[in-house]
Coordinates of N, CA and C and ligand atoms in Angstrom, one line a residue:
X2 N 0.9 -1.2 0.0 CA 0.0 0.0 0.0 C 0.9 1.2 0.0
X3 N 0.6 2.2 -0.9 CA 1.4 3.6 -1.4 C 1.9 4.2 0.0
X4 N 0.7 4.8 0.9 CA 0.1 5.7 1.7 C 1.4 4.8 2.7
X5 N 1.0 3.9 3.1 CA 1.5 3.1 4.3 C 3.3 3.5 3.9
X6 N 3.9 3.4 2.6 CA 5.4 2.8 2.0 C 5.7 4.5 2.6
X7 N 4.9 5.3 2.0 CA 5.0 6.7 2.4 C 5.5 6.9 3.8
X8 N 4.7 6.6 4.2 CA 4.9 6.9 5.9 C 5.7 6.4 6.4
X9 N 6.3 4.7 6.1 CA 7.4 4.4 6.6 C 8.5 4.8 6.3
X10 N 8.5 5.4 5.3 CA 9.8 6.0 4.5 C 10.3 7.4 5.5
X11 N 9.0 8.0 5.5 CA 8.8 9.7 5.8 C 9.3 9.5 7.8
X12 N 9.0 8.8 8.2 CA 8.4 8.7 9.8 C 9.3 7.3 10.4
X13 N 9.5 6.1 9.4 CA 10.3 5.1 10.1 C 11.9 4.9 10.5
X14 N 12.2 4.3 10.9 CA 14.0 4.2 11.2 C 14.2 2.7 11.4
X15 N 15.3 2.4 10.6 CA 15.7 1.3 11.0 C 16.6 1.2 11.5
X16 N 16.4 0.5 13.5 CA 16.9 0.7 14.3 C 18.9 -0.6 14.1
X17 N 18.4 -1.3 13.0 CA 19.8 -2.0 12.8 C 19.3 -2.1 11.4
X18 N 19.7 -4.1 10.8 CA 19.6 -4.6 10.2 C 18.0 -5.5 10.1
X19 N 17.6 -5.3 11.3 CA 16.4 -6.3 11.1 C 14.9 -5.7 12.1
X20 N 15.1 -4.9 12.7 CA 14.1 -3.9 13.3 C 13.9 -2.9 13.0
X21 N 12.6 -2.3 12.5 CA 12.3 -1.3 12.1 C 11.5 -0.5 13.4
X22 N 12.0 0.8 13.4 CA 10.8 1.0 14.3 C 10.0 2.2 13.6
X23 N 8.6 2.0 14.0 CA 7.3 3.2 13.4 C 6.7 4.2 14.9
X24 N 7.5 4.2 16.0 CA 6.8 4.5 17.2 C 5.9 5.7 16.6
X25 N 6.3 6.6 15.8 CA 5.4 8.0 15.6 C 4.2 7.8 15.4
X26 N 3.7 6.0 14.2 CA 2.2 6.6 14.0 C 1.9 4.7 14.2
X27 N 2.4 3.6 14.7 CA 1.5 2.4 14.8 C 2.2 2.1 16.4
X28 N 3.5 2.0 16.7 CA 3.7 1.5 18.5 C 3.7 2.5 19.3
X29 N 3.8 3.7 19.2 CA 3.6 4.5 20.4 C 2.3 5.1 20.1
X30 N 2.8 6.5 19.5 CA 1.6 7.1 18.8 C 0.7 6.6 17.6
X31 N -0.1 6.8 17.9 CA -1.0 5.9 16.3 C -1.5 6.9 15.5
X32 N -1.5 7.2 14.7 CA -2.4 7.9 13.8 C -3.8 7.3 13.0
X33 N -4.7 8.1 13.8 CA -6.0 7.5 13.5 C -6.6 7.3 12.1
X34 N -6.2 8.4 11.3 CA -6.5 8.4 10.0 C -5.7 7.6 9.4
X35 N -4.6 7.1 9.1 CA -4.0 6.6 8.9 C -4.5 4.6 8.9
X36 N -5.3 4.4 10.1 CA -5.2 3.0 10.7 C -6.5 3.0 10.0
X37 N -7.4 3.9 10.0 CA -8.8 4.0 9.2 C -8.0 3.4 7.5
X38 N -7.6 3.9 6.8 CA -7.1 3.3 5.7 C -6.6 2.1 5.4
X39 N -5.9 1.9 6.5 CA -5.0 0.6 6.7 C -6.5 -0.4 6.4
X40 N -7.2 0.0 7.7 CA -8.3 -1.0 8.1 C -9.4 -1.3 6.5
X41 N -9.6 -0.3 5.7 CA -10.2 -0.6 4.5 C -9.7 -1.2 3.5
X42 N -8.0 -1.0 3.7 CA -7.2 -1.3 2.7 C -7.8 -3.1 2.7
X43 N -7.5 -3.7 4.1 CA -7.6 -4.6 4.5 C -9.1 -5.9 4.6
X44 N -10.3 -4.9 4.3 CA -11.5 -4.7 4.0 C -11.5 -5.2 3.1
X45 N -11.3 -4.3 2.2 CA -11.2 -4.3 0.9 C -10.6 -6.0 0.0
X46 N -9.7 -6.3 1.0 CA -8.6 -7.4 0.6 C -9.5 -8.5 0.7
X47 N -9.8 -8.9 1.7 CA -11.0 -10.0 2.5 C -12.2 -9.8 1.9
X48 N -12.6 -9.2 1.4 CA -14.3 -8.4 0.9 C -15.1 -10.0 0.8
X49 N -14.7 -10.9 0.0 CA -15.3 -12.1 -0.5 C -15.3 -12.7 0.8
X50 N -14.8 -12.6 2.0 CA -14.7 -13.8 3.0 C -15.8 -13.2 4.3
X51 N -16.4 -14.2 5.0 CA -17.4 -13.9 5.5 C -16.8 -13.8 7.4
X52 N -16.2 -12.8 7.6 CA -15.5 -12.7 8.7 C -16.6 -12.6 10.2
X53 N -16.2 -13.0 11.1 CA -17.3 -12.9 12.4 C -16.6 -12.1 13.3
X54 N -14.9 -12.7 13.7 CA -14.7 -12.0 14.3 C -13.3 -11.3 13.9
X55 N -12.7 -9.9 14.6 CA -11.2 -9.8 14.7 C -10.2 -10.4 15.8
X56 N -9.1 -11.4 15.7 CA -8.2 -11.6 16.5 C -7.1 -10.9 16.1
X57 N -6.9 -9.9 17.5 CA -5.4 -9.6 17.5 C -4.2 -9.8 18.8
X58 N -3.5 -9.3 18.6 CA -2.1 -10.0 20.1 C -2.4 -8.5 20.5
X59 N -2.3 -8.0 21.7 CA -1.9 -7.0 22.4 C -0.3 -6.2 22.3
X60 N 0.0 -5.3 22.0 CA -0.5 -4.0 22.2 C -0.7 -3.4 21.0
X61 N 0.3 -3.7 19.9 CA -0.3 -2.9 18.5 C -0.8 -3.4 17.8
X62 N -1.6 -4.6 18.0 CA -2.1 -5.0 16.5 C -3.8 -4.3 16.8
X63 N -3.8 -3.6 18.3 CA -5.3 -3.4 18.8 C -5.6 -2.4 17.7
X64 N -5.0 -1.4 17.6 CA -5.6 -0.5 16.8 C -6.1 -0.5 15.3
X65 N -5.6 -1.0 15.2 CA -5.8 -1.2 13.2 C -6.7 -2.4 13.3
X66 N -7.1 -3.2 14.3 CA -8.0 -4.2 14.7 C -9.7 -3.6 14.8
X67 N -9.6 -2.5 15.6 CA -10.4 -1.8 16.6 C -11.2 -1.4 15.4
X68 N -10.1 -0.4 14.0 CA -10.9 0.2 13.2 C -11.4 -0.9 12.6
X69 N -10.7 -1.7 12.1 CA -11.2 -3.1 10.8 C -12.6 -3.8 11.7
X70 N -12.5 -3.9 12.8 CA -13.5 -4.4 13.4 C -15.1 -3.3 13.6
X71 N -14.7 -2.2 13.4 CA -16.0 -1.0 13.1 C -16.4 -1.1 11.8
X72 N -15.4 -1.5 10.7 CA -16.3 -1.3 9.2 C -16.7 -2.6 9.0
X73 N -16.4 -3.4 9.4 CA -16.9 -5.0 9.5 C -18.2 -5.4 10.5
X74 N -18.2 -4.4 11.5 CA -19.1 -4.6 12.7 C -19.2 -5.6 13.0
X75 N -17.8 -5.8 13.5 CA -17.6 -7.9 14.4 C -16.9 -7.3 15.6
X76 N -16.8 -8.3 16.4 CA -15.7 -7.8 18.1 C -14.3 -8.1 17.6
X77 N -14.1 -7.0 18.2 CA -12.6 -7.3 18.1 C -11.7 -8.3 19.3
X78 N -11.0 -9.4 19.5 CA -10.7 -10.2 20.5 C -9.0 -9.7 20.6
X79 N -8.0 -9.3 21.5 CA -7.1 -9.1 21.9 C -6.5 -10.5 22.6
X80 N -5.5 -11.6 22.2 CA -4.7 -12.0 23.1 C -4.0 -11.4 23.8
X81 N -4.0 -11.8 25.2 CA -3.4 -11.1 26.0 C -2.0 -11.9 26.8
X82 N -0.8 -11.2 26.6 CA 0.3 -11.3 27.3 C 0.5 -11.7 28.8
X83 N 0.8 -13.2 28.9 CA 0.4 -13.1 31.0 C 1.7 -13.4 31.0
X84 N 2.4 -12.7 32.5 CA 3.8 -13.2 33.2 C 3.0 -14.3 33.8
X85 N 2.4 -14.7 34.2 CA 2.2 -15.8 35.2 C 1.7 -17.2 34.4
X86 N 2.3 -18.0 35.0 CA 1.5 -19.3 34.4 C 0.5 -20.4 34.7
X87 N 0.3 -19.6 36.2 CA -1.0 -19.7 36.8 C -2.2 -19.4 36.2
X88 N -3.3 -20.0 35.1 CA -4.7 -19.0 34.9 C -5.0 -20.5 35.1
X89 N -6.7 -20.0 35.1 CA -7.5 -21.1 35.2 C -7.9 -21.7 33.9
X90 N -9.0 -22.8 34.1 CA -8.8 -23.8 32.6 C -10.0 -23.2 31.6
X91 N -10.1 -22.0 32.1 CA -11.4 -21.1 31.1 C -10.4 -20.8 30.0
X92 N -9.3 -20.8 29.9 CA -8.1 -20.2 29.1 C -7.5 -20.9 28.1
X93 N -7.7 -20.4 27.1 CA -6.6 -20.8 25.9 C -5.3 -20.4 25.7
X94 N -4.3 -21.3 26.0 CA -2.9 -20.5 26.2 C -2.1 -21.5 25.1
X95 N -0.9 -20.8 24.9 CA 0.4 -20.8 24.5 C 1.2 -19.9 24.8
X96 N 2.8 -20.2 24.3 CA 3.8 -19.8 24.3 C 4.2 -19.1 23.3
X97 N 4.7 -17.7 22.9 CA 5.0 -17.6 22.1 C 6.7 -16.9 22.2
X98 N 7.3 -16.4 21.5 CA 9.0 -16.3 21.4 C 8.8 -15.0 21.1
X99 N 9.1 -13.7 21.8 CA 9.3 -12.2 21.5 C 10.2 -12.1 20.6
X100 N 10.1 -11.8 19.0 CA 11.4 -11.7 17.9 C 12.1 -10.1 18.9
X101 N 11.6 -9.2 19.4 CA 12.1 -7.8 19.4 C 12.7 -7.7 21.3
X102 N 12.0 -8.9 21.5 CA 12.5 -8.8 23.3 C 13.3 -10.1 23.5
X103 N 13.7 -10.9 22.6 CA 14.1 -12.5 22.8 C 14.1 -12.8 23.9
X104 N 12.5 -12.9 24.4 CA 11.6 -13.5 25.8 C 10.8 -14.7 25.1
X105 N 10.5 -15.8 26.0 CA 9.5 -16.4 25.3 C 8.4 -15.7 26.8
X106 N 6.7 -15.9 25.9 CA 5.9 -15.2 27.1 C 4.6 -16.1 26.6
X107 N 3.2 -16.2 27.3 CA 2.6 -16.9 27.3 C 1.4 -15.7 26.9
X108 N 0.7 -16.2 26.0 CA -0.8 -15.8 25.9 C -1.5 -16.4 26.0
X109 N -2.8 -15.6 26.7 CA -4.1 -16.3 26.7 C -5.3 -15.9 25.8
X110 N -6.5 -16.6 25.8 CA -7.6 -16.0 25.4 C -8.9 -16.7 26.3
X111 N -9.8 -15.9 27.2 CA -10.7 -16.7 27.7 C -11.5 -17.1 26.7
X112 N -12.0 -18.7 27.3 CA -12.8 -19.6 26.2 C -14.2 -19.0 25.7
X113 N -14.8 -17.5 26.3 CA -15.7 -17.8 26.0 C -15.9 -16.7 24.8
X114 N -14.5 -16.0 24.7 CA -14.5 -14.9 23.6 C -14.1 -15.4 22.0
X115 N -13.8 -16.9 22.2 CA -13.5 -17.4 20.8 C -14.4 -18.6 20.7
X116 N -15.3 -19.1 20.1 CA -16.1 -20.2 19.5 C -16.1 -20.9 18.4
X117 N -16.0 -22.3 18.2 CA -15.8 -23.0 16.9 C -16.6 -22.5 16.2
X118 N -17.7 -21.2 16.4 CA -18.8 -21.0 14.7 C -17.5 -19.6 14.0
X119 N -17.0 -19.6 15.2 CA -16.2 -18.1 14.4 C -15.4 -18.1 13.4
X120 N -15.2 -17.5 12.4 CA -14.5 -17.2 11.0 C -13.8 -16.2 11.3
X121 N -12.4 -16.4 11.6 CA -12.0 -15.3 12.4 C -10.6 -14.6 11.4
X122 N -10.3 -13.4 11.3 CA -9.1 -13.1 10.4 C -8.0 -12.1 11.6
X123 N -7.2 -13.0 11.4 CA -6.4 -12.8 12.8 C -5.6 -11.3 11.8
X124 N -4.8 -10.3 12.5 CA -4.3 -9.0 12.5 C -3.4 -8.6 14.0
X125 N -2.1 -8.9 13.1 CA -0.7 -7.9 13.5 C -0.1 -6.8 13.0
X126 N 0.4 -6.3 14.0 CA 1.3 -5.2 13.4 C 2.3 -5.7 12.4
X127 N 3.3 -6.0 13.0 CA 4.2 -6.7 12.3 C 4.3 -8.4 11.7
X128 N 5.2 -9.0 10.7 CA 5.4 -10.2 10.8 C 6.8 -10.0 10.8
X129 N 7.3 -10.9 11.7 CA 9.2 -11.6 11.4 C 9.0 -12.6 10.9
X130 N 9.8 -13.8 12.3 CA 9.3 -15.1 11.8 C 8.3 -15.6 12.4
X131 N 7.6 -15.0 12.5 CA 5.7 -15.5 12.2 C 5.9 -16.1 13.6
X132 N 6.5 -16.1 14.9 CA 6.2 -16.8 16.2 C 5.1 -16.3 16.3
X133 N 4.3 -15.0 16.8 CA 3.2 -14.3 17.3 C 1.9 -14.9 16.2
X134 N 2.1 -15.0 15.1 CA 0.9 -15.4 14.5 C 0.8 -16.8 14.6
X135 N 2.3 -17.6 14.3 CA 2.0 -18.7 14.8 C 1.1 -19.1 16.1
X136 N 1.7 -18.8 17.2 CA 0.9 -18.7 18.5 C -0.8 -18.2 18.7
X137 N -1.1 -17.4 17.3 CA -2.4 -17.0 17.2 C -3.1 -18.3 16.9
X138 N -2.5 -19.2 15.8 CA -3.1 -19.8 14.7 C -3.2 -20.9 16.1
X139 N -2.3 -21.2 16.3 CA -2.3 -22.1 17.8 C -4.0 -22.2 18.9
X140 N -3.5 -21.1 19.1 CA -5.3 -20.5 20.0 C -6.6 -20.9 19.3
X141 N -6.2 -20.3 18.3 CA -7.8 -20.5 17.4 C -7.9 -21.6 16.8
X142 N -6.6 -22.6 17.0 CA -7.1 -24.1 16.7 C -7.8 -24.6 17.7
X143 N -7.1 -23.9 19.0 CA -7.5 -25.0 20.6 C -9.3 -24.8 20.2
X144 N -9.7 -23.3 19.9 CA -11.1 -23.2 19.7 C -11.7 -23.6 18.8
X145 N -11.1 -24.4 17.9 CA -11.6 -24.9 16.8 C -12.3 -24.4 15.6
X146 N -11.8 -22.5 15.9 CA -12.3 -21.3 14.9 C -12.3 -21.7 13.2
X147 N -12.7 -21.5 12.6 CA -11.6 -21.4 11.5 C -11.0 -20.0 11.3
X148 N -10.1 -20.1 10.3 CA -9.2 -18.7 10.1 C -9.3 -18.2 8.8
X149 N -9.7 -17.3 8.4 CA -10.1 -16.7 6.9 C -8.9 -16.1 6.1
X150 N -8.3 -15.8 7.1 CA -7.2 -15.2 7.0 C -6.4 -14.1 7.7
X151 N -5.1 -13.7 7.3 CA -3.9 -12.6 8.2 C -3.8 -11.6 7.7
X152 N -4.0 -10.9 8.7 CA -3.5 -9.6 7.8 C -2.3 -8.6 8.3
X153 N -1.2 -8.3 8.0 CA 0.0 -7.8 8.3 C 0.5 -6.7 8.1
X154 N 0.5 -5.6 8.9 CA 0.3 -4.4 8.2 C 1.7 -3.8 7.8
X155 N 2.9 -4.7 9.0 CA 4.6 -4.3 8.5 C 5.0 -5.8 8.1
X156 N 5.1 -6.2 7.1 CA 5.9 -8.0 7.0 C 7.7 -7.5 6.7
X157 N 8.2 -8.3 7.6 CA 9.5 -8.0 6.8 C 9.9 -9.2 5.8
X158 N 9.9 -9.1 4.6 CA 10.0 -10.6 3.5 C 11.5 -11.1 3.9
X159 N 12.3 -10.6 4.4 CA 13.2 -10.9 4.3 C 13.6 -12.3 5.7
X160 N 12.5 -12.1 6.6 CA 12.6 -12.8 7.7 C 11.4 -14.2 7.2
X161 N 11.6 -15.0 7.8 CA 11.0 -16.6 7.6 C 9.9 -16.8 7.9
X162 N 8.8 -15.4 8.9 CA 7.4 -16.0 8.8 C 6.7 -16.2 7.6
X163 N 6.4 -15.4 6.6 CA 5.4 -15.9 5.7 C 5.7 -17.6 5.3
X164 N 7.5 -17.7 4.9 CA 7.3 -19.1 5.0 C 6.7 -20.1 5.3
X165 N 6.7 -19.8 6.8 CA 6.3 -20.6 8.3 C 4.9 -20.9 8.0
X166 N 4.2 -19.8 7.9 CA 2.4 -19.3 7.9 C 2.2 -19.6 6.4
X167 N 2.6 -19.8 5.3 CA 1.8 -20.2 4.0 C 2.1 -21.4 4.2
X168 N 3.5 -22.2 4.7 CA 3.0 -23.8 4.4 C 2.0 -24.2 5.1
X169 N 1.5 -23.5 5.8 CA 0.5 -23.9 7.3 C -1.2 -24.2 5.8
X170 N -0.7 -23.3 5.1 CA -2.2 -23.1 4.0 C -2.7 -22.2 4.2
X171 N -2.5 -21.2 4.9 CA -3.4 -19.8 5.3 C -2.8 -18.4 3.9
X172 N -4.0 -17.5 4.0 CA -3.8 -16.7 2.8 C -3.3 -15.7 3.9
X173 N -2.0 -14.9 3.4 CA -1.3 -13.7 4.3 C -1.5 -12.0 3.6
X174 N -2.2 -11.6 4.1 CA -2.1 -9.9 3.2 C -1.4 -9.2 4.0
X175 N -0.2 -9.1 3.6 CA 0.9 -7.7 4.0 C 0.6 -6.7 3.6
X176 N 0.5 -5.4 4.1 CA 0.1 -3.8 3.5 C 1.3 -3.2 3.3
X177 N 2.8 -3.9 3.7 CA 3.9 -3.2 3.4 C 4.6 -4.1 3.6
X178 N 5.8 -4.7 2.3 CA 6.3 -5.6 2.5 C 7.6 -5.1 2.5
X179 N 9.1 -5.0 3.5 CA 9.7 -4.7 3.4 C 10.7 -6.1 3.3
X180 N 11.6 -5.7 2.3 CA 12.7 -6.2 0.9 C 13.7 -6.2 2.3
X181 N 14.2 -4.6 2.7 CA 16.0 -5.1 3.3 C 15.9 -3.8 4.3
X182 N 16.2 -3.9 5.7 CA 16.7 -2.6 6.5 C 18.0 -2.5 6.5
X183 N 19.0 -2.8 5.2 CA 20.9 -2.8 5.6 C 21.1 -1.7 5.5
X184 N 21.8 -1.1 6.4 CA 22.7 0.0 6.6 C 21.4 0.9 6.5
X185 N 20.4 1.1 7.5 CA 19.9 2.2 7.3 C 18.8 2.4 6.5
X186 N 18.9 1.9 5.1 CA 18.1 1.8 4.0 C 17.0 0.9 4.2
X187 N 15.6 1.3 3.7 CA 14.5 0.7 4.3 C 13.7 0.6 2.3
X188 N 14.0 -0.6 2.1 CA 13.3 -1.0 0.8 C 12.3 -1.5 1.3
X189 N 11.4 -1.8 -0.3 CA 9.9 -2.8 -0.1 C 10.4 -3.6 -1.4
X190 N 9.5 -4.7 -1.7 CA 9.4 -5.9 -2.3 C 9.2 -5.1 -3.7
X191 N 9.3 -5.4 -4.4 CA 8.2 -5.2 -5.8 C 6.6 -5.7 -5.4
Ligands
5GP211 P1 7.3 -12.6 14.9 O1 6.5 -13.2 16.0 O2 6.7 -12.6 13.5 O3 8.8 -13.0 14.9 O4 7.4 -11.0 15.3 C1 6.2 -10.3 15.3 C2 6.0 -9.5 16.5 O5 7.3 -8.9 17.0 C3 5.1 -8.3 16.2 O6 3.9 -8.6 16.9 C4 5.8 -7.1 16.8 O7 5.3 -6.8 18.0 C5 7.3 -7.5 17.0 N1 8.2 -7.1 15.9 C6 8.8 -7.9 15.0 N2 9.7 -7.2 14.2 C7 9.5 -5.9 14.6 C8 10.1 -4.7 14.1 O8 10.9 -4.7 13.2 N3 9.6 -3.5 14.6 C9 8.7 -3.5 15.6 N4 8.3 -2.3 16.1 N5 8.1 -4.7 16.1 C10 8.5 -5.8 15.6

């Protein structure tokens, strides 16, 4: 997406070789207008598929969730991040691998916010190597959801999730696919 390539160009930094950061308008500050577009871009993409709910991971995939889930008029579900590995058995949990904190940390989802009738199109900020969406795809199997599909609003191609996540058979829509962060320089894919 033009708009999105714009903004990361104009507003992003790549903090090495393999981390980009966007704090100005998706992890710190968000820009609302901006996530509204994202969210149609994304709309737009899915249009043929009969979505019920949004799943996203906690903290940034909420926003571009929150909108996609208003023009869709479905809930939006947040996995949530627990230190503790104490919850009770209302919970759908896994483990997932932090690519940007190299922590592994556990998410949950209470059982009654996900249902096998749900058609659910899971939504991140980012993809690396697909641990976090892996770990989604994980959840919404325990619930026996189906998955319509991903949607990705930063993928870096150069890193091994889409790999990971198409042999799985799931369809991936990236809204910005970034090629290489070397030395500074921040390309996209063709
Ligand atoms: P993965 O699980 O695919 O390896 O990494 C995806 C998760 O790590 C995303 O949910 C995002 O929070 C974080 N992440 C991965 N790469 C980046 C990056 O380059 N910049 C930022 N800001 N977050 C990233």
């Amino acid at each position: 997406m033009k708009l999105l390539e714009e903004h990361i160009i104009k507003y992003g930094t790549a903090l090495n070789n393999e981390v980009l950061k966007v704090d100005s308008f998706i992890n710190h500050q968000i820009d609302p207008n901006l996530m509204m577009k994202l969210a149609k871009d994304i709309q737009d993409y899915f249009k043929e598929k009969e979505i019920t709910k949004i799943v996203t991971i906690e903290t940034s995939g909420i926003a571009p969730s929150v909108f996609l889930g208003y023009l869709l008029n479905v809930p939006v579900v947040y996995l949530k991040k627990n230190s503790s590995k104490i919850i009770g058995t209302n919970c759908y949990q896994t483990v997932i691998h932090s690519f940007t904190k190299d922590v592994d940390y556990l998410i949950t989802c209470d059982k009654k916010y996900i249902k096998e009738s749900d058609k659910v199109l899971f939504v991140d900020d980012f993809m690396a190597n697909g641990e976090a969406c892996l770990g989604a795809i994980d959840i919404l199997k325990q619930a026996n959801a189906s998955i319509e599909g991903i949607a990705i609003i930063i993928e870096k191609a150069f890193q091994s999730g889409r790999q990971k996540v198409e042999a799985l058979g799931y369809d991936i829509y990236s809204l910005a696919r970034i090629a290489s962060l070397e030395n500074g320089n921040i390309t996209f894919t063709e």
